[in-house]
PDB file of C-alpha atoms in Angstrom:
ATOM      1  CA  UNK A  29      81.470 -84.009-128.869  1.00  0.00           C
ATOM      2  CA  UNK A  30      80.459 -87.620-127.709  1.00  0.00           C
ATOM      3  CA  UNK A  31      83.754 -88.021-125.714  1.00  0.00           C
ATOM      4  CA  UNK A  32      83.789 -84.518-124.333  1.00  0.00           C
ATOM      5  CA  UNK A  33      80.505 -85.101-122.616  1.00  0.00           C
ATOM      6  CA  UNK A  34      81.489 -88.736-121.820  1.00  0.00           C
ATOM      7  CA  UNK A  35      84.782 -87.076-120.123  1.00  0.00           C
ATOM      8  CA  UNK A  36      82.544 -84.737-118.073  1.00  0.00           C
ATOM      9  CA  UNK A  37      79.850 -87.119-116.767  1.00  0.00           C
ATOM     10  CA  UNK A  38      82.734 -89.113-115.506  1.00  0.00           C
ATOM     11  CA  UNK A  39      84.762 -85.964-113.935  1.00  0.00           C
ATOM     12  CA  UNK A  40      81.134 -84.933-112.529  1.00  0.00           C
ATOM     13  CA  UNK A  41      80.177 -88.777-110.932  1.00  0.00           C
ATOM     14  CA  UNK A  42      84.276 -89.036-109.614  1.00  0.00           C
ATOM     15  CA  UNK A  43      84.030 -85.406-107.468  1.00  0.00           C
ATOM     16  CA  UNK A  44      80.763 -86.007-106.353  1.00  0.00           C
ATOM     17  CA  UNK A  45      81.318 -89.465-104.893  1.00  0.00           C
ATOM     18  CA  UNK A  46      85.261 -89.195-103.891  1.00  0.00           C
ATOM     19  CA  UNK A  47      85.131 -88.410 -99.988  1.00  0.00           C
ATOM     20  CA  UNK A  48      87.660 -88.020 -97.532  1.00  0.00           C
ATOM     21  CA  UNK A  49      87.445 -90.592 -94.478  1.00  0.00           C
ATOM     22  CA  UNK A  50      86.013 -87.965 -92.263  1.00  0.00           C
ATOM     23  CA  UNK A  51      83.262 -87.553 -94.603  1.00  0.00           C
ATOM     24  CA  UNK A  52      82.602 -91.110 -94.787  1.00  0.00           C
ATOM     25  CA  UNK A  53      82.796 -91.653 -91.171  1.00  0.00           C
ATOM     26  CA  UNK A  54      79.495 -89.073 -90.630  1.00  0.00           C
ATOM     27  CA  UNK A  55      77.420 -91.205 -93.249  1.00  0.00           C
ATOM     28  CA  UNK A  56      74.694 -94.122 -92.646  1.00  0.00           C
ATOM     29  CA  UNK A  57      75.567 -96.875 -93.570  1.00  0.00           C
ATOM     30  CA  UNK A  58      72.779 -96.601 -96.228  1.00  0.00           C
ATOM     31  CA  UNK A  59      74.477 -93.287 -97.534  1.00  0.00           C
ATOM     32  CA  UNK A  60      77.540 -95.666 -97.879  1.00  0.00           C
ATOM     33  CA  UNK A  61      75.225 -98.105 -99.723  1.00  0.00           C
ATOM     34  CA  UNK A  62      73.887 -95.891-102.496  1.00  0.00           C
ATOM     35  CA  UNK A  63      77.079 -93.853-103.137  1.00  0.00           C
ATOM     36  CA  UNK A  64      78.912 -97.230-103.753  1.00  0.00           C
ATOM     37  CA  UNK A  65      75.475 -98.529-105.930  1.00  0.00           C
ATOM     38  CA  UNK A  66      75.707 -95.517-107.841  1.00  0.00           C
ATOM     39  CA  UNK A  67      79.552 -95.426-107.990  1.00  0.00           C
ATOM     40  CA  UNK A  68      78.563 -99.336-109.498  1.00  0.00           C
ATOM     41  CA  UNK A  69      76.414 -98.338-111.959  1.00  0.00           C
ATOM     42  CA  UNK A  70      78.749 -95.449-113.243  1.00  0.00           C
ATOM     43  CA  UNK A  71      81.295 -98.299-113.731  1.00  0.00           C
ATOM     44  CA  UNK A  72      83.663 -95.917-110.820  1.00  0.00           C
ATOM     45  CA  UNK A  73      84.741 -99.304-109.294  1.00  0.00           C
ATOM     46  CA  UNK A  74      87.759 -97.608-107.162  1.00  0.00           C
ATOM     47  CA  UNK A  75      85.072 -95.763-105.324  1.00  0.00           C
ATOM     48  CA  UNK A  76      82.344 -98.636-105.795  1.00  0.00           C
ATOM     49  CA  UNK A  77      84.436-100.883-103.423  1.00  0.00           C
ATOM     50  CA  UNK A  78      85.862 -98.127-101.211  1.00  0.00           C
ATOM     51  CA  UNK A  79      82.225 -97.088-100.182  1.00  0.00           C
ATOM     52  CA  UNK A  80      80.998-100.886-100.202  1.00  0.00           C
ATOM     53  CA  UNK A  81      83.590-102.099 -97.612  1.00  0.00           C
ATOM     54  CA  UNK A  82      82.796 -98.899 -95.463  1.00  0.00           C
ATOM     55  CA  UNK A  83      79.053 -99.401 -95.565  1.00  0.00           C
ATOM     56  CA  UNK A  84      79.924-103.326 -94.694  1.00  0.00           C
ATOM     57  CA  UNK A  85      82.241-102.250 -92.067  1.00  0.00           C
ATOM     58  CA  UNK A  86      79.357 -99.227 -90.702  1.00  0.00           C
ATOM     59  CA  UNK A  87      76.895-102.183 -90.907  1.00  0.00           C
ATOM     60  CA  UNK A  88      78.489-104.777 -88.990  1.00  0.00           C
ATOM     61  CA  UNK A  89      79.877-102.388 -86.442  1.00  0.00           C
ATOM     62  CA  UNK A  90      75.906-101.124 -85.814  1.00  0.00           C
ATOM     63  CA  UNK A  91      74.733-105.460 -85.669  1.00  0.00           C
ATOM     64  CA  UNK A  92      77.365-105.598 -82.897  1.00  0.00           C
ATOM     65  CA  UNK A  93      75.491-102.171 -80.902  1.00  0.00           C
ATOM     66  CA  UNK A  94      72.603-104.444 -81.496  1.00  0.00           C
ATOM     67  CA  UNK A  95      74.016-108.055 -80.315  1.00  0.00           C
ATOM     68  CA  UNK A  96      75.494-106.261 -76.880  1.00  0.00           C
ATOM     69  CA  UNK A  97      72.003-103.845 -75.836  1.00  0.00           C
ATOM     70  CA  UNK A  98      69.562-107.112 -76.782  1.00  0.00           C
ATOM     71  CA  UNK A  99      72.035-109.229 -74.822  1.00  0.00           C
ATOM     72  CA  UNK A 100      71.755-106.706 -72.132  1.00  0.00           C
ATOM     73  CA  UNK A 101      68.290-106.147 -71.803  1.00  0.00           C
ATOM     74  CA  UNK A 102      67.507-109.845 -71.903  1.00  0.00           C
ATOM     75  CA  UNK A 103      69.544-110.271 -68.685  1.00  0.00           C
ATOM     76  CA  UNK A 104      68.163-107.164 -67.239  1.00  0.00           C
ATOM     77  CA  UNK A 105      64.309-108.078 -68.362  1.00  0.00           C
ATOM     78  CA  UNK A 106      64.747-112.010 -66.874  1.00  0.00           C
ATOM     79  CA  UNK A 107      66.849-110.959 -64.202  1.00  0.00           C
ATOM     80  CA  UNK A 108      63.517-108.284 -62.954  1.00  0.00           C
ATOM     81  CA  UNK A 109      61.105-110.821 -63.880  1.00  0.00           C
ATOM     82  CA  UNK A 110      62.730-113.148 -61.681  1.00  0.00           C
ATOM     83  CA  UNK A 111      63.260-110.961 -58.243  1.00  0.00           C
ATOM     84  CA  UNK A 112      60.381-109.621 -58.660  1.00  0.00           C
ATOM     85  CA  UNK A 113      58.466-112.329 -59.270  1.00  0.00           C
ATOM     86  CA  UNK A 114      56.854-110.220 -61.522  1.00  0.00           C
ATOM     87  CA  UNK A 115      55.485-107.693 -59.191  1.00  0.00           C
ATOM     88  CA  UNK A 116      54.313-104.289 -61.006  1.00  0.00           C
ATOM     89  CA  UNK A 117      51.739-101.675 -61.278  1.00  0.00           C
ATOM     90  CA  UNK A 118      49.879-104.667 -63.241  1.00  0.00           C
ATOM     91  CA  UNK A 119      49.175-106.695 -60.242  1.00  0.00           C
ATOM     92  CA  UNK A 120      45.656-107.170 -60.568  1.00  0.00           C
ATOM     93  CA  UNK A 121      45.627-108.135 -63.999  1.00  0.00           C
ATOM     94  CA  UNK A 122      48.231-111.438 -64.453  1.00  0.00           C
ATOM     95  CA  UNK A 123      48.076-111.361 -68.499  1.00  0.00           C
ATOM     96  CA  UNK A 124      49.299-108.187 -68.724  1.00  0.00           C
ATOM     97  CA  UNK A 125      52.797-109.170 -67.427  1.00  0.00           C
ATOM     98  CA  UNK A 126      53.771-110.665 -71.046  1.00  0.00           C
ATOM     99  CA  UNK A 127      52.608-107.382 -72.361  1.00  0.00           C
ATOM    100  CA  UNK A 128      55.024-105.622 -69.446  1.00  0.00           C
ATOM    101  CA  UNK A 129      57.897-107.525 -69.974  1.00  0.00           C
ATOM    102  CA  UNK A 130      57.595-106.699 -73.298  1.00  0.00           C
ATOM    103  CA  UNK A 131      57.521-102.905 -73.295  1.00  0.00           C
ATOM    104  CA  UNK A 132      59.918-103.335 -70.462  1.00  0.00           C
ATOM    105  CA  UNK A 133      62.853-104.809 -72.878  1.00  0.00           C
ATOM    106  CA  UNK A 134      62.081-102.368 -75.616  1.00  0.00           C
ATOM    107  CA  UNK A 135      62.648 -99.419 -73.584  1.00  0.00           C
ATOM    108  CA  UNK A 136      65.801-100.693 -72.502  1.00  0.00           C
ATOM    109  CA  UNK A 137      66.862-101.365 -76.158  1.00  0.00           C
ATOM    110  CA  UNK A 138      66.093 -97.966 -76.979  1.00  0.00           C
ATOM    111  CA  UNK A 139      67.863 -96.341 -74.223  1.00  0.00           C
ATOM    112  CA  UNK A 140      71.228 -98.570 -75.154  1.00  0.00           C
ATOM    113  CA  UNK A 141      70.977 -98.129 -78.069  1.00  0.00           C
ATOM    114  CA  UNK A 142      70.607 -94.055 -77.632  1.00  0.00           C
ATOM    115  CA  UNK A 143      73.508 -94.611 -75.341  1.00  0.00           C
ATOM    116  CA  UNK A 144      75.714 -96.302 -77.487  1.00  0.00           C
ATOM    117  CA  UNK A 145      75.077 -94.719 -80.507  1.00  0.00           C
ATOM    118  CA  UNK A 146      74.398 -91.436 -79.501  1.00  0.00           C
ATOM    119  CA  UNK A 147      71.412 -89.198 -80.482  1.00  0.00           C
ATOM    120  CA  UNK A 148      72.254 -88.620 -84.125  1.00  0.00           C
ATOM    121  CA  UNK A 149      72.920 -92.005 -85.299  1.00  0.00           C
ATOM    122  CA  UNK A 150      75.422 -92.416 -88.239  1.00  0.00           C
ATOM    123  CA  UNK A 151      74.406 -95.794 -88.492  1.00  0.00           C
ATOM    124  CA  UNK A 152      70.439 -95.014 -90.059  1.00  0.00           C
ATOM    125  CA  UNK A 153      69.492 -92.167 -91.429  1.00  0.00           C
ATOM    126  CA  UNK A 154      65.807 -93.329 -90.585  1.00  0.00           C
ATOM    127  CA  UNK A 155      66.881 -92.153 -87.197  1.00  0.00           C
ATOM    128  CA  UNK A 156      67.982 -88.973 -88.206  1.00  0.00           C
ATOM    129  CA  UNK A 157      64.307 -88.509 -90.455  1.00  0.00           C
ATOM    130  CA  UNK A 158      62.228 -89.900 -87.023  1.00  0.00           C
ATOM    131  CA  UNK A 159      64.071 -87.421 -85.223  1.00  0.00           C
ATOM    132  CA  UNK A 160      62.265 -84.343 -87.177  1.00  0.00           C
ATOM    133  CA  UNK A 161      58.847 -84.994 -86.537  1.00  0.00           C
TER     134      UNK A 161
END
């Protein structure tokens, strides 16, 4: 009786976690994370470091998204600062153009970001969650 319901927990964790690519191309990197922590702790190690490597892979592939819109923006953000000499709406108030710049570059990381990755992000499923409210 032991073995039987040894055999099925195993047969139950192996369908639930075996994917096909496509699946595994739609999920977070996070997703990829838990299913190959779980696949871990149910000693599944085929699927453990099939789902590790493709949440390693998701992750690295999102850090390079990252690398190219910050390296963007930067230009873009020193670039304005520069021709403009800092000339804005903020004129009269010369301590506010830190604060500017600032909110400046993070818009622009957003909107790469959006642009690159597209509105529903595979790479964080935070994004998908912000996205509801």
């Amino acid at each position: 009786m032991k073995s039987i319901c040894t055999l099925l927990l195993c047969l139950i964790v192996s369908t639930n976690s075996v994917s096909s690519s496509n699946d595994i191309e739609q999920k977070s990197y996070e997703e990829l994370f838990a299913i190959s922590k779980n696949s871990y702790l149910a000693n599944d190690w085929r699927n453990c470091i099939k789902f590790m490597k493709a949440a390693l892979s998701s992750y690295d592939h999102y850090e390079d998204i990252v690398k190219e819109c910050r390296n963007k923006c930067d230009h873009l953000t020193e670039s304005t600062a520069v021709s403009t000499g800092f000339s804005s709406l903020l004129t009269y108030e010369n301590s506010m153009n830190f604060y500017e710049t600032l909110i400046n570059g993070t818009y622009c990381m957003m909107k790469c970001k959006r642009q690159k990755i597209g509105l529903l992000s595979k790479f964080s499923s935070r994004s998908r969650d912000c996205k509801k409210f």
